[in-house]
Amino acid sequence: MKALKVNGDIVTDNEAWIYDYLGIDYASPELIRNGLGDANGDPVTVEINSGGGVVTAGTEIYTMLRKYSGKVTTQVVGMAASAASLIAMAGDVVEMSPAATMMIHKASTVAAGNINDLENAQNMLAAIDDSLANAYAEKTGMDHDEILGLMDSTYWITPQEAIGKGFADRMMFEDSKEPLPAVASFGGIRNIEKLKQHLKKSIALDKSEQLAFLNAQFNYLKLGGNTHD
């Protein structure tokens, strides 16, 4: 069985290069598409630990997992929040670690312009929320409006509640007598160490390379303007 990972931000294929450049975890449609191509119809497991990201990238990944010819098992191993929770819904079987969490909420964006522009942005977000609720409702069997109500409150879900409401099918390790592995470090610490290494590398670059590096970091910060879920 092939294992795919949805770790870090969920980004579009056009944004993925900056994450590669900075060495930051991410998931993009192309990464998942390539992994499914390698699996060639065999069963796949998608391990998820992500706070979400660009909603259109998340829906593309969700759709390709639903279309995949082989069995798909999604496993929430840390967090499946926002667009990552949508990807979790694509599994034929959805599993959650006893220590994992899931979160659903309404989409957000940054808008500017006249009253018509802002109204269009509002309509766009409402349409996105309805579409996301379709996927959650299909998986859980819950009423569409009830799902929207949960999304409105930025709803955090424990493994037990996820199973009870139909967002997940079972708990990982239920049939295992082996103890759960201990977590030795936190993601924040690992990310700080990565940042230190990148800063050391940038100091060693010549002036033209430093400029390219700084431009890449600036463009990365600008990614917040995308529509995120």
Coordinates of C-alpha atoms in Angstrom, one line a residue:
M1 CA 0.0 0.0 0.0
K2 CA 1.4 3.4 -1.0
A3 CA 1.4 6.2 1.6
L4 CA 0.9 9.8 0.6
K5 CA 1.2 12.7 2.9
V6 CA -0.7 16.0 3.3
N7 CA 1.5 17.9 5.6
G8 CA 1.8 21.6 6.1
D9 CA 0.0 24.2 4.0
I10 CA -2.2 23.1 1.2
V11 CA -1.2 25.3 -1.8
T12 CA -1.7 25.5 -5.6
D13 CA 0.8 24.1 -8.0
N14 CA 1.9 27.6 -8.9
E15 CA 2.8 28.4 -5.3
A16 CA 4.5 25.1 -4.5
W17 CA 8.0 26.2 -5.8
I18 CA 8.4 28.7 -2.9
Y19 CA 7.8 26.0 -0.3
D20 CA 10.4 23.8 -2.1
Y21 CA 12.8 26.7 -2.1
L22 CA 12.4 27.4 1.6
G23 CA 12.2 23.7 2.6
I24 CA 8.7 24.0 4.2
D25 CA 6.2 21.2 4.3
Y26 CA 3.3 21.5 1.9
A27 CA 0.8 19.6 -0.1
S28 CA -0.3 20.5 -3.7
P29 CA -2.5 18.8 -6.3
E30 CA 0.6 17.9 -8.3
L31 CA 2.2 16.0 -5.4
I32 CA -0.9 14.0 -4.8
R33 CA -1.5 13.5 -8.6
N34 CA 2.0 12.1 -9.0
G35 CA 1.6 9.8 -5.9
L36 CA -1.6 8.4 -7.3
G37 CA 0.0 7.9 -10.6
D38 CA 2.8 5.9 -9.0
A39 CA 0.2 3.8 -7.1
N40 CA -1.4 2.9 -10.4
G41 CA -4.7 1.7 -8.9
D42 CA -3.3 0.0 -5.8
P43 CA -4.7 0.9 -2.4
V44 CA -3.3 4.2 -0.9
T45 CA -3.2 5.7 2.5
V46 CA -3.2 9.5 2.8
E47 CA -1.7 10.7 6.1
I48 CA -3.0 14.2 7.1
N49 CA -1.4 16.7 9.4
S50 CA -2.4 20.1 8.1
G51 CA -4.0 23.3 9.2
G52 CA -5.5 23.9 5.7
G53 CA -4.7 26.3 3.0
V54 CA -6.0 27.4 -0.4
V55 CA -9.5 26.0 -0.8
T56 CA -9.3 25.4 -4.6
A57 CA -6.2 23.3 -4.1
G58 CA -8.0 21.4 -1.4
T59 CA -11.0 20.7 -3.5
E60 CA -8.8 19.6 -6.4
I61 CA -7.1 17.1 -4.1
Y62 CA -10.4 15.9 -2.7
T63 CA -11.8 15.3 -6.2
M64 CA -8.8 13.4 -7.5
L65 CA -8.9 11.1 -4.4
R66 CA -12.6 10.5 -4.9
K67 CA -12.0 9.7 -8.6
Y68 CA -9.0 7.3 -7.9
S69 CA -9.7 3.8 -9.0
G70 CA -8.2 2.1 -6.0
K71 CA -9.2 2.1 -2.3
V72 CA -8.3 5.3 -0.4
T73 CA -7.8 5.4 3.3
T74 CA -7.4 8.8 4.9
Q75 CA -5.7 9.0 8.3
V76 CA -5.8 12.1 10.4
V77 CA -2.5 11.6 12.3
G78 CA -2.2 15.1 13.8
M79 CA -4.7 17.8 12.6
A80 CA -7.1 18.0 9.7
A81 CA -8.3 21.6 9.8
S82 CA -10.0 23.7 7.3
A83 CA -9.3 22.5 3.7
A84 CA -7.4 19.5 5.2
S85 CA -10.6 18.3 6.8
L86 CA -12.2 18.3 3.3
I87 CA -9.4 16.1 2.0
A88 CA -10.0 13.7 4.9
M89 CA -13.6 13.3 3.6
A90 CA -12.3 11.8 0.4
G91 CA -11.3 8.5 2.0
D92 CA -13.3 5.3 1.4
V93 CA -12.3 4.8 5.1
V94 CA -11.5 7.8 7.4
E95 CA -9.4 7.0 10.4
M96 CA -8.2 9.3 13.2
S97 CA -5.4 9.0 15.7
P98 CA -6.7 9.1 19.3
A99 CA -4.6 12.3 19.7
A100 CA -5.8 13.9 16.5
T101 CA -8.3 16.8 15.9
M102 CA -10.4 17.9 13.0
M103 CA -11.8 21.4 12.3
I104 CA -14.4 22.7 9.8
H105 CA -15.2 26.4 9.2
K106 CA -16.3 28.8 6.6
A107 CA -14.0 30.0 3.9
S108 CA -12.3 33.4 4.1
T109 CA -10.6 35.8 1.7
V110 CA -9.2 39.3 1.3
A111 CA -11.4 41.7 -0.8
A112 CA -11.1 45.3 -1.9
G113 CA -13.0 47.5 -4.3
N114 CA -16.4 49.1 -4.6
I115 CA -19.7 47.8 -3.3
N116 CA -20.2 45.5 -6.3
D117 CA -16.7 43.9 -5.8
L118 CA -17.4 43.3 -2.1
E119 CA -20.8 41.8 -2.9
N120 CA -19.2 39.5 -5.5
A121 CA -16.7 38.4 -2.9
Q122 CA -19.5 37.7 -0.4
N123 CA -21.4 35.6 -3.0
M124 CA -18.2 33.7 -3.9
L125 CA -17.6 32.8 -0.2
A126 CA -21.2 31.7 0.2
A127 CA -21.0 29.4 -2.9
I128 CA -17.7 27.9 -1.6
D129 CA -19.2 27.3 1.8
D130 CA -22.2 25.5 0.2
S131 CA -19.9 23.3 -1.9
L132 CA -17.8 22.4 1.1
A133 CA -20.9 21.5 3.1
N134 CA -22.0 19.2 0.2
A135 CA -18.8 17.1 0.8
Y136 CA -19.2 17.0 4.6
A137 CA -22.9 16.2 4.3
E138 CA -22.2 13.4 1.8
K139 CA -19.7 11.8 4.1
T140 CA -21.6 12.2 7.4
G141 CA -25.3 12.0 6.2
M142 CA -26.0 15.1 8.3
D143 CA -28.3 17.8 7.0
H144 CA -26.7 20.4 4.8
D145 CA -27.9 23.4 6.9
E146 CA -26.7 21.7 10.1
I147 CA -23.2 21.3 8.5
L148 CA -23.3 25.1 7.6
G149 CA -24.2 25.8 11.2
L150 CA -21.2 23.9 12.5
M151 CA -18.9 25.6 10.0
D152 CA -20.3 29.0 11.1
S153 CA -18.9 28.4 14.6
T154 CA -15.4 27.2 13.5
Y155 CA -16.1 23.7 14.8
W156 CA -13.3 21.6 16.4
I157 CA -14.0 17.9 16.5
T158 CA -12.5 15.2 18.7
P159 CA -11.9 11.6 17.3
Q160 CA -14.8 10.3 19.3
E161 CA -17.2 13.0 18.1
A162 CA -15.9 12.7 14.5
I163 CA -16.8 9.0 14.6
G164 CA -20.2 9.7 16.3
K165 CA -21.2 12.3 13.7
G166 CA -19.8 10.4 10.7
F167 CA -16.8 12.5 9.9
A168 CA -14.6 9.5 10.6
D169 CA -15.1 5.8 10.5
R170 CA -12.8 4.5 13.2
M171 CA -10.0 5.2 15.6
M172 CA -6.5 4.2 14.7
F173 CA -4.8 1.6 16.9
E174 CA -8.2 0.2 18.1
D175 CA -7.1 -3.3 17.4
S176 CA -3.5 -2.9 18.4
K177 CA -2.1 -3.7 21.8
E178 CA 1.2 -1.9 21.0
P179 CA 1.8 1.4 22.9
L180 CA 1.5 4.6 21.0
P181 CA 4.9 6.1 20.0
A182 CA 6.0 9.1 22.1
V183 CA 6.4 12.5 20.3
A184 CA 9.9 13.7 21.0
S185 CA 9.6 17.3 19.6
F186 CA 7.1 19.9 18.5
G187 CA 6.7 21.2 14.9
G188 CA 7.4 24.7 16.0
I189 CA 10.8 23.8 17.2
R190 CA 11.6 21.9 14.0
N191 CA 10.4 24.9 11.9
I192 CA 12.6 27.3 13.9
E193 CA 15.6 25.1 13.2
K194 CA 14.8 25.1 9.5
L195 CA 14.6 28.8 9.5
K196 CA 18.0 29.1 11.2
Q197 CA 19.5 26.9 8.5
H198 CA 17.9 29.0 5.8
L199 CA 19.3 32.2 7.3
K200 CA 22.7 30.7 7.5
K201 CA 22.5 29.7 3.9
S202 CA 21.3 33.2 2.9
I203 CA 24.3 34.8 4.6
A204 CA 26.7 32.6 2.6
L205 CA 25.1 33.7 -0.8
D206 CA 26.6 36.4 -3.0
K207 CA 24.6 39.6 -3.4
S208 CA 22.7 38.6 -6.5
E209 CA 21.7 35.3 -4.9
Q210 CA 20.7 37.1 -1.6
L211 CA 18.4 39.4 -3.6
A212 CA 16.7 36.3 -5.2
F213 CA 16.4 34.7 -1.8
L214 CA 14.8 37.8 -0.3
N215 CA 12.4 38.2 -3.2
A216 CA 11.3 34.6 -2.8
Q217 CA 10.6 35.2 0.9
F218 CA 8.7 38.4 0.1
N219 CA 6.5 36.5 -2.4
Y220 CA 5.9 33.8 0.1
L221 CA 4.5 36.3 2.6
K222 CA 2.2 37.6 -0.2
L223 CA 0.5 34.2 -0.5
G224 CA -2.0 35.2 2.2
G225 CA -4.0 37.0 -0.4
N226 CA -5.4 33.8 -1.8
T227 CA -8.8 32.4 -0.9
H228 CA -8.2 30.0 2.0
D229 CA -10.4 27.6 3.8

